[in-house]
Short mmCIF file of N, CA and C in Angstrom, two decimals:
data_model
loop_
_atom_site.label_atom_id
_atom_site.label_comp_id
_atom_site.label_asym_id
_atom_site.label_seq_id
_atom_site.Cartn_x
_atom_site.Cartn_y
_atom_site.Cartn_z
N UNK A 1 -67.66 14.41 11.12
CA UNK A 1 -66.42 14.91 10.57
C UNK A 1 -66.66 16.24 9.89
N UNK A 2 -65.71 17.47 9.87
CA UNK A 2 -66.52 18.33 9.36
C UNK A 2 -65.36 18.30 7.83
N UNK A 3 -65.66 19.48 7.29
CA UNK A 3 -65.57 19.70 5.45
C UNK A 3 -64.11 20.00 5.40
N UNK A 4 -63.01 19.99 6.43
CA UNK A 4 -61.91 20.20 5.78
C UNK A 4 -61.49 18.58 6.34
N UNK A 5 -61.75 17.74 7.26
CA UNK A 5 -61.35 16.38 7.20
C UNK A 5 -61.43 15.57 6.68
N UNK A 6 -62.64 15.81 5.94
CA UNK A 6 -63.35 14.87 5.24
C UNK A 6 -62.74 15.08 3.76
N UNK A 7 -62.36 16.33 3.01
CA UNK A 7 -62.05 16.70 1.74
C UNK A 7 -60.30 16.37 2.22
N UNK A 8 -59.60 16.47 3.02
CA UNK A 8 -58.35 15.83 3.33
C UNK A 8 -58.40 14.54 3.54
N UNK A 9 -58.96 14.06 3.46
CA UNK A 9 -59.01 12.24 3.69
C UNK A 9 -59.09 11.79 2.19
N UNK A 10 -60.35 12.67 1.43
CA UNK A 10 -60.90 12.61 0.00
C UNK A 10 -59.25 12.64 -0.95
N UNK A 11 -58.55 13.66 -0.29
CA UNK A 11 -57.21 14.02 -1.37
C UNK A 11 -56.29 13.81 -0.67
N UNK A 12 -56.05 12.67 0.17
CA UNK A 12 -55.24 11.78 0.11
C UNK A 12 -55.12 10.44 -0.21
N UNK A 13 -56.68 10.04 -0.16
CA UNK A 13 -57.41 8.61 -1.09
C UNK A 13 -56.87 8.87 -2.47
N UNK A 14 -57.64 9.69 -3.03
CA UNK A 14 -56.88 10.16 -4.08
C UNK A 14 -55.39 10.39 -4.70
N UNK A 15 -54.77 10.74 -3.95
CA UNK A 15 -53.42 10.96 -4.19
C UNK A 15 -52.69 9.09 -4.47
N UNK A 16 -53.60 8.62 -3.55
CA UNK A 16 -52.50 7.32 -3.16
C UNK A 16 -53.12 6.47 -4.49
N UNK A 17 -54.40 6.57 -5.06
CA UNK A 17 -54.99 6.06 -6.29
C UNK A 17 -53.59 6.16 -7.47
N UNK A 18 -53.38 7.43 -7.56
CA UNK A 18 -52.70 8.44 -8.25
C UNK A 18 -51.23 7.52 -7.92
N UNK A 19 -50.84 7.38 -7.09
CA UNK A 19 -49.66 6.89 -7.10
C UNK A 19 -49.77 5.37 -7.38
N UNK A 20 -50.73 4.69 -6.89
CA UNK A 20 -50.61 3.21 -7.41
C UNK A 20 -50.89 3.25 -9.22
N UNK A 21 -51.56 3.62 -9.51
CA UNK A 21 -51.78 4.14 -11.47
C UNK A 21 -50.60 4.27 -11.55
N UNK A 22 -49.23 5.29 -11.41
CA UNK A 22 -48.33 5.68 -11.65
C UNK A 22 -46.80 4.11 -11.64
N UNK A 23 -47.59 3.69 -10.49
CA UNK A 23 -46.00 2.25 -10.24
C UNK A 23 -46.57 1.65 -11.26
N UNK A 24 -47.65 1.30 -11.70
CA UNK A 24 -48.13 -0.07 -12.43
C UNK A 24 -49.32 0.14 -13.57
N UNK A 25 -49.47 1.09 -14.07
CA UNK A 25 -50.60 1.40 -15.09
C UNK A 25 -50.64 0.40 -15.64
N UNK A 26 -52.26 0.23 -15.89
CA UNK A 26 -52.75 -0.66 -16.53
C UNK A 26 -53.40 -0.57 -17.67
N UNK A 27 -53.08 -1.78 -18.50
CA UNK A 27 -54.11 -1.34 -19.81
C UNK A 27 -54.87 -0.86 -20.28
N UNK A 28 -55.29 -0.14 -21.43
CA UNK A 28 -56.74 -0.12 -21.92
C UNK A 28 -57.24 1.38 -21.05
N UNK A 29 -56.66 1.57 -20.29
CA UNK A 29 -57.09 2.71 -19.45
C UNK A 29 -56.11 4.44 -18.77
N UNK A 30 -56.93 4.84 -18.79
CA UNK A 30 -55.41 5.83 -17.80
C UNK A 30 -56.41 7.17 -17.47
N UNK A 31 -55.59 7.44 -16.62
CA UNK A 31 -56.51 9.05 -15.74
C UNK A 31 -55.31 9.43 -14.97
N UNK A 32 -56.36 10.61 -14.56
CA UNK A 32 -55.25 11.72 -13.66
C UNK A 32 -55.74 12.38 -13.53
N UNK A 33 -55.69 14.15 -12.39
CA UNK A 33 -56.37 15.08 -12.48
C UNK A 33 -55.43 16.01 -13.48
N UNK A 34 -56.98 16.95 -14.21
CA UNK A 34 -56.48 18.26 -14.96
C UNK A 34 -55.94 18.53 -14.85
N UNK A 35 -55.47 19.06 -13.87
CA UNK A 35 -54.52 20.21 -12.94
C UNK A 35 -54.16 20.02 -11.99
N UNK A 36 -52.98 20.52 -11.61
CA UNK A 36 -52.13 20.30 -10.01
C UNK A 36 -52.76 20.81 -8.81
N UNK A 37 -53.78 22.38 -9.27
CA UNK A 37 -54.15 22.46 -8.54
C UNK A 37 -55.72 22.41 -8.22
N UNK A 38 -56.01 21.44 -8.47
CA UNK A 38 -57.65 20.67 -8.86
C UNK A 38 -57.72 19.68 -8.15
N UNK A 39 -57.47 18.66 -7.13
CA UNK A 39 -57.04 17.13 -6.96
C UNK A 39 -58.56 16.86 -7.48
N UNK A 40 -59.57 17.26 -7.18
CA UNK A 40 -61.07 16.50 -7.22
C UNK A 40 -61.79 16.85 -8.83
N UNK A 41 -60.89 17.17 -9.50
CA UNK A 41 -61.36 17.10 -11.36
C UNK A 41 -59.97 16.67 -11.85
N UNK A 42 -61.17 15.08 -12.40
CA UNK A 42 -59.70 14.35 -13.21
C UNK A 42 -60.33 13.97 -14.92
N UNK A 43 -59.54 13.57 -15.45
CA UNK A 43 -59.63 13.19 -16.44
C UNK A 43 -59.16 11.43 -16.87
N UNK A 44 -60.53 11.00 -17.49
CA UNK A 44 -60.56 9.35 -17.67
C UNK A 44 -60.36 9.23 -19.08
N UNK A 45 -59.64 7.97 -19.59
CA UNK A 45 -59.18 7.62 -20.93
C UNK A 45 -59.26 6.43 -20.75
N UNK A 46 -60.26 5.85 -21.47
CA UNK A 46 -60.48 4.30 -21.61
C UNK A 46 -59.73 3.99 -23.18
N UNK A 47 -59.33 3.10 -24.05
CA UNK A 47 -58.99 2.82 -24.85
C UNK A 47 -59.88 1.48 -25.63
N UNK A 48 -60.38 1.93 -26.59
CA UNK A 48 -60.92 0.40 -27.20
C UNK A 48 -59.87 -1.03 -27.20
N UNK A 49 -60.15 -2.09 -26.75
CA UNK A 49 -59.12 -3.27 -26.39
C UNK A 49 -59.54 -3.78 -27.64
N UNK A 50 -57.85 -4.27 -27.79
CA UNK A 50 -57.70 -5.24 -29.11
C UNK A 50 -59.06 -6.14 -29.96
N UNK A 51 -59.11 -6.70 -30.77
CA UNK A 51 -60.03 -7.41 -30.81
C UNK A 51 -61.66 -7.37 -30.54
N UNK A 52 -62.11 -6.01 -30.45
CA UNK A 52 -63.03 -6.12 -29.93
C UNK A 52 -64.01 -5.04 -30.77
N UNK A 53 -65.41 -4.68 -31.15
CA UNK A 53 -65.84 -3.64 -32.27
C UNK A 53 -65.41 -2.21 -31.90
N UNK A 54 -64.97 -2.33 -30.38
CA UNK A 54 -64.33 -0.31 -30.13
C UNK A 54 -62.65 -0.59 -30.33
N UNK A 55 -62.68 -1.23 -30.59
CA UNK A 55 -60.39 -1.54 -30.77
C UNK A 55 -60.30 -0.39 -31.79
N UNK A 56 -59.24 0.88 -31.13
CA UNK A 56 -58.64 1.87 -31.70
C UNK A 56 -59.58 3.41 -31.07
N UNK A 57 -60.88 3.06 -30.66
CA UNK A 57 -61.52 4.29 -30.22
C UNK A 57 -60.78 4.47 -29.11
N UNK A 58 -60.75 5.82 -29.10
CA UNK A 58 -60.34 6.80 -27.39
C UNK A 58 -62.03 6.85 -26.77
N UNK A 59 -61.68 7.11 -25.64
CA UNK A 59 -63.38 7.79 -25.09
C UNK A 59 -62.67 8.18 -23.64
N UNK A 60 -62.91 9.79 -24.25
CA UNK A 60 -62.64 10.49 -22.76
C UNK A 60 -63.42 10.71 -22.35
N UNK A 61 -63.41 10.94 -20.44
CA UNK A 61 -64.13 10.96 -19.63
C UNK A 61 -63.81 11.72 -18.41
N UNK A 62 -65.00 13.00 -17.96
CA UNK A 62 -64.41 13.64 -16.71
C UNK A 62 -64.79 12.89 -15.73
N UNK A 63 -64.30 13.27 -14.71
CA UNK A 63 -64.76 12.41 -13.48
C UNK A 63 -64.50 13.57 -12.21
N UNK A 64 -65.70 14.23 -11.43
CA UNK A 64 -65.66 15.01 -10.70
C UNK A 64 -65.87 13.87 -9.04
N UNK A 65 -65.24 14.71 -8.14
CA UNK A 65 -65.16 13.69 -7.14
C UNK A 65 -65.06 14.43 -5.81
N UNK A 66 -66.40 14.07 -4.79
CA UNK A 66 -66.75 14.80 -3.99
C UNK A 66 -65.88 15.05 -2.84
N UNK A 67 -65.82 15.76 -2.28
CA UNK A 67 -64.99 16.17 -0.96
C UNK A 67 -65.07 14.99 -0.07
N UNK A 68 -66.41 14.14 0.11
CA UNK A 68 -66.33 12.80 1.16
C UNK A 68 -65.98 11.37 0.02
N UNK A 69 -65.53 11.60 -0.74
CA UNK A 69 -64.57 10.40 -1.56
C UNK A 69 -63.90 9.90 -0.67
N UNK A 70 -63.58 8.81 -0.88
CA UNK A 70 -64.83 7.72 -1.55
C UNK A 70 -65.83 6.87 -1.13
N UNK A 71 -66.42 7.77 0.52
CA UNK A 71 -67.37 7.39 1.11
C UNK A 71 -69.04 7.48 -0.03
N UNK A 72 -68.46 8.08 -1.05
CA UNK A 72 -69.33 8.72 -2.06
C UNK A 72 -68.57 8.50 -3.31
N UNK A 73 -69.68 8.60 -4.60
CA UNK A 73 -68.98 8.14 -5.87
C UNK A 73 -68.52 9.50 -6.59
N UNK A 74 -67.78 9.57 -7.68
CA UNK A 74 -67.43 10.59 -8.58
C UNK A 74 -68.79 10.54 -9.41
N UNK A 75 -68.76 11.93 -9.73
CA UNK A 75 -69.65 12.09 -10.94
C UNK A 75 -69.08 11.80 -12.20
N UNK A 76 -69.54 11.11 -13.22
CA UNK A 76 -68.31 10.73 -14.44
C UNK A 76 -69.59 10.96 -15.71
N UNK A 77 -68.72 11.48 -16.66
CA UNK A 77 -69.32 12.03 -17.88
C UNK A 77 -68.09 11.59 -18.64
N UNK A 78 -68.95 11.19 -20.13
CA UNK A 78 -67.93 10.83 -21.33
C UNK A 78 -67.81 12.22 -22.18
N UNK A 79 -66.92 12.23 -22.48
CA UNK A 79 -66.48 13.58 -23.18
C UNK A 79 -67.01 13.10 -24.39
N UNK A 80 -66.14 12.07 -24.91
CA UNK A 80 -66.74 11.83 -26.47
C UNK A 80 -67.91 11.37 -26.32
N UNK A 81 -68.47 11.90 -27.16
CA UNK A 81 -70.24 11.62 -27.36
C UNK A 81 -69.99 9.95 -28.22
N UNK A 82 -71.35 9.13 -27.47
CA UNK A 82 -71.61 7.81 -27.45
C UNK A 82 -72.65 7.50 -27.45
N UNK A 83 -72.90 6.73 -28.20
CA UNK A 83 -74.48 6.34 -28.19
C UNK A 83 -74.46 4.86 -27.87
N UNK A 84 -75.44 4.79 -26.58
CA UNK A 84 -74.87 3.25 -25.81
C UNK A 84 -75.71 3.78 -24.44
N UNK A 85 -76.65 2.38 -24.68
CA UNK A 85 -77.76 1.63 -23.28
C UNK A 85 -77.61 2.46 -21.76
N UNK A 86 -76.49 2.41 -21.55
CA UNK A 86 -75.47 3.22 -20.30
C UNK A 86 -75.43 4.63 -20.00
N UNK A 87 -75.34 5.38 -21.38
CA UNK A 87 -74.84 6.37 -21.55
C UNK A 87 -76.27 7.76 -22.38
N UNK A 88 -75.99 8.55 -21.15
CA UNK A 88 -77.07 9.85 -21.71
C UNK A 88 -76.43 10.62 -22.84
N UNK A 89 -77.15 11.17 -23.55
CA UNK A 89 -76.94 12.26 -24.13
C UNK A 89 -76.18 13.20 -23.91
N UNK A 90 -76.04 13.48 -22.31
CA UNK A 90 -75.16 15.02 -21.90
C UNK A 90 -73.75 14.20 -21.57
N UNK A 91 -73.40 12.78 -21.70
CA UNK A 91 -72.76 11.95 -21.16
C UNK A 91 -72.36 11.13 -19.86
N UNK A 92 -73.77 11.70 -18.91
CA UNK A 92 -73.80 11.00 -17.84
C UNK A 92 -73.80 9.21 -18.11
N UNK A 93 -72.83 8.58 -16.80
CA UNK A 93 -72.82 6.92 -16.89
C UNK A 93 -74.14 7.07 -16.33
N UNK A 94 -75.03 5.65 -16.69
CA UNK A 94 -76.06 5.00 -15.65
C UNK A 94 -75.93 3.57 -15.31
N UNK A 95 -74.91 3.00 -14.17
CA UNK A 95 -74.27 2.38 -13.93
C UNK A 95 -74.50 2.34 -12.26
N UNK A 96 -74.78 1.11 -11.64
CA UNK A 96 -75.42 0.98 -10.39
C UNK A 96 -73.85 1.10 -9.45
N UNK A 97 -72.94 0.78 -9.39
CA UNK A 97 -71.89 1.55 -8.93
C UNK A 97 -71.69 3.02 -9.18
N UNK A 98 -71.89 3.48 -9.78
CA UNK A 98 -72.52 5.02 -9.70
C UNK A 98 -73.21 5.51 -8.72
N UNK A 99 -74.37 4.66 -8.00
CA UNK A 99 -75.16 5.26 -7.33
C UNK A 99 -75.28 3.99 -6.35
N UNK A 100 -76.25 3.30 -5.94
CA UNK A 100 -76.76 2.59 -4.62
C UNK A 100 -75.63 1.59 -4.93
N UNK A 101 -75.34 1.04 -5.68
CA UNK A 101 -73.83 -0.13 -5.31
C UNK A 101 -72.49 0.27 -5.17
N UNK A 102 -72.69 1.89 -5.18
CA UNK A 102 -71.13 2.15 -4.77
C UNK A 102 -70.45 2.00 -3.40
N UNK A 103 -69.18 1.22 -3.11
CA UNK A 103 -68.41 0.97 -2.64
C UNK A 103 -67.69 1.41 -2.20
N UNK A 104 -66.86 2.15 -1.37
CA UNK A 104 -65.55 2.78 -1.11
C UNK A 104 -64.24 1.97 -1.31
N UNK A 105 -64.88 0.75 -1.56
CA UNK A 105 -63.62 -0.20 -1.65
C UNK A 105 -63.35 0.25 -3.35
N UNK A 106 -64.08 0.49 -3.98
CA UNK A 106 -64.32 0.36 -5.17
C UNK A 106 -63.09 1.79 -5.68
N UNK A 107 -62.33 1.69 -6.28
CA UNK A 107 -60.98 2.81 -7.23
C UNK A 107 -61.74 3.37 -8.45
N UNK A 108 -60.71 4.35 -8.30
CA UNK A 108 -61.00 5.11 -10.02
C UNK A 108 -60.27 3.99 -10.93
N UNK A 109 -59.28 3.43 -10.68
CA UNK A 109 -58.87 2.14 -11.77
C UNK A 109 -59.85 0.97 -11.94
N UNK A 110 -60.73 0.48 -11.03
CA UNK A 110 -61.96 -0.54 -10.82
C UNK A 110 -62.96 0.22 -11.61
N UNK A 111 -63.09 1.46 -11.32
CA UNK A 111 -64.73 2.03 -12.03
C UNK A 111 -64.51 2.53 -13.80
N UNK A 112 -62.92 2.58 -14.03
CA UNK A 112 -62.83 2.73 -15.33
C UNK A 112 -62.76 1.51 -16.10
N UNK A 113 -62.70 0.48 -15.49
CA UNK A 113 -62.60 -1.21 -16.01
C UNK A 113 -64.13 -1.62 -15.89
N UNK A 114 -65.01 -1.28 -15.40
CA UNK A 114 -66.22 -1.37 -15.15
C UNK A 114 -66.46 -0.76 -16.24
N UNK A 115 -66.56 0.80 -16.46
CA UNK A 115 -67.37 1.49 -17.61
C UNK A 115 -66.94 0.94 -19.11
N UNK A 116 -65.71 0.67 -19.04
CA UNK A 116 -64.85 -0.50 -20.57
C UNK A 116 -65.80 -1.16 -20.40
N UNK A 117 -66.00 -2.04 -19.73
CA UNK A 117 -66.63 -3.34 -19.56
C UNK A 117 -68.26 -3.36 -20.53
N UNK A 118 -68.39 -2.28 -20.00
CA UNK A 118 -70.31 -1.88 -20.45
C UNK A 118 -70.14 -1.27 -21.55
N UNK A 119 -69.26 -0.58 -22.26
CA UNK A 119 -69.05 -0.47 -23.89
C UNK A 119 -69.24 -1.71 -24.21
N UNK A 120 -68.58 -2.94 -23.99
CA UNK A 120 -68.78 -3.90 -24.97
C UNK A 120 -70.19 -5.12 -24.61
N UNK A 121 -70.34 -4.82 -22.96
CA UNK A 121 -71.53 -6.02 -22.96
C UNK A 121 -72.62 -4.60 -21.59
N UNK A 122 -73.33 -4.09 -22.33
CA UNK A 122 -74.04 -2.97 -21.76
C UNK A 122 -74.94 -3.97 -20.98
N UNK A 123 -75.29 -3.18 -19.10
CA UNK A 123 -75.96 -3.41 -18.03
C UNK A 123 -77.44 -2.13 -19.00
N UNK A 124 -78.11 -3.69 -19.14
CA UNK A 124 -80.03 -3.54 -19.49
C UNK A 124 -80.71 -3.29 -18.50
N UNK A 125 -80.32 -3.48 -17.06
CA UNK A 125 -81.32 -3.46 -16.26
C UNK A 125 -80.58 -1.79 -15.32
N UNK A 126 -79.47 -1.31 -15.84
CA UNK A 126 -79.25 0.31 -15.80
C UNK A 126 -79.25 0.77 -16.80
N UNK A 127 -80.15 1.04 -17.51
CA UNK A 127 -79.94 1.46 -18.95
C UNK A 127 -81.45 2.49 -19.03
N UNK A 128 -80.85 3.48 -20.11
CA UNK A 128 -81.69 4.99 -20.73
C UNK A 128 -82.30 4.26 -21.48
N UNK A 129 -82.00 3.41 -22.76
CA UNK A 129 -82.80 3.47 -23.82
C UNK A 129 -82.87 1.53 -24.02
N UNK A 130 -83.56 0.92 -23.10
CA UNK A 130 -83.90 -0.85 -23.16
C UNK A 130 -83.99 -1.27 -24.65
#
């Protein structure tokens, strides 16, 4: 496939993400791209869930996303600085759906419920600092 089919397939996957978020947003979470005219730089907003030691934190997050999306994963960085098993210094995730367990089945709404997920019970066996 060459680089304009493949980045048109990428931003229309995308788009249709974008529209299912839009009928039915879901909790605890929300994204979108920057800009209208950007489709492949978005912006992630996880929300600390009720009840839990992050309830009330924001934690933003970019999420860059390659032209063969989502045969391939986004690159995702936390904006707000975090200190957490998962999470580098520059704010790279280290999260095995990130890399060798990524999925194409797998959404930007699935991978932001995933990274929530590892704020509160952090993956040790992907982790910077054991």
């Amino acid at each position: 496939m060459g680089t304009e089919t493949l980045e048109f397939c990428a931003r229309k996957r995308l788009e249709f993400e974008l529209r299912e978020y839009n009928e039915d947003p879901p909790a605890n979470i929300s994204f979108g791209p920057i800009s209208d005219e950007d489709m492949f730089q978005w912006q992630g907003i996880i929300f600390g869930p009720l009840d839990t030691p992050i309830e009330g934190h924001i934690f933003e997050l970019s999420l860059k996303f390659p032209i063969d999306y989502p045969c391939k994963p986004p690159k995702v960085k936390f904006q707000t600085q975090v200190f957490h098993p998962n999470i580098g210094g520059d704010g790279s995730v280290y999260l095995n759906i990130l890399g060798d367990e990524w999925s194409s089945a797998l959404s930007v709404e699935k991978l932001l419920f995933s990274i929530s997920s590892i704020l509160l019970d952090p993956m040790l066996v992907d982790c910077l600092f054991p």
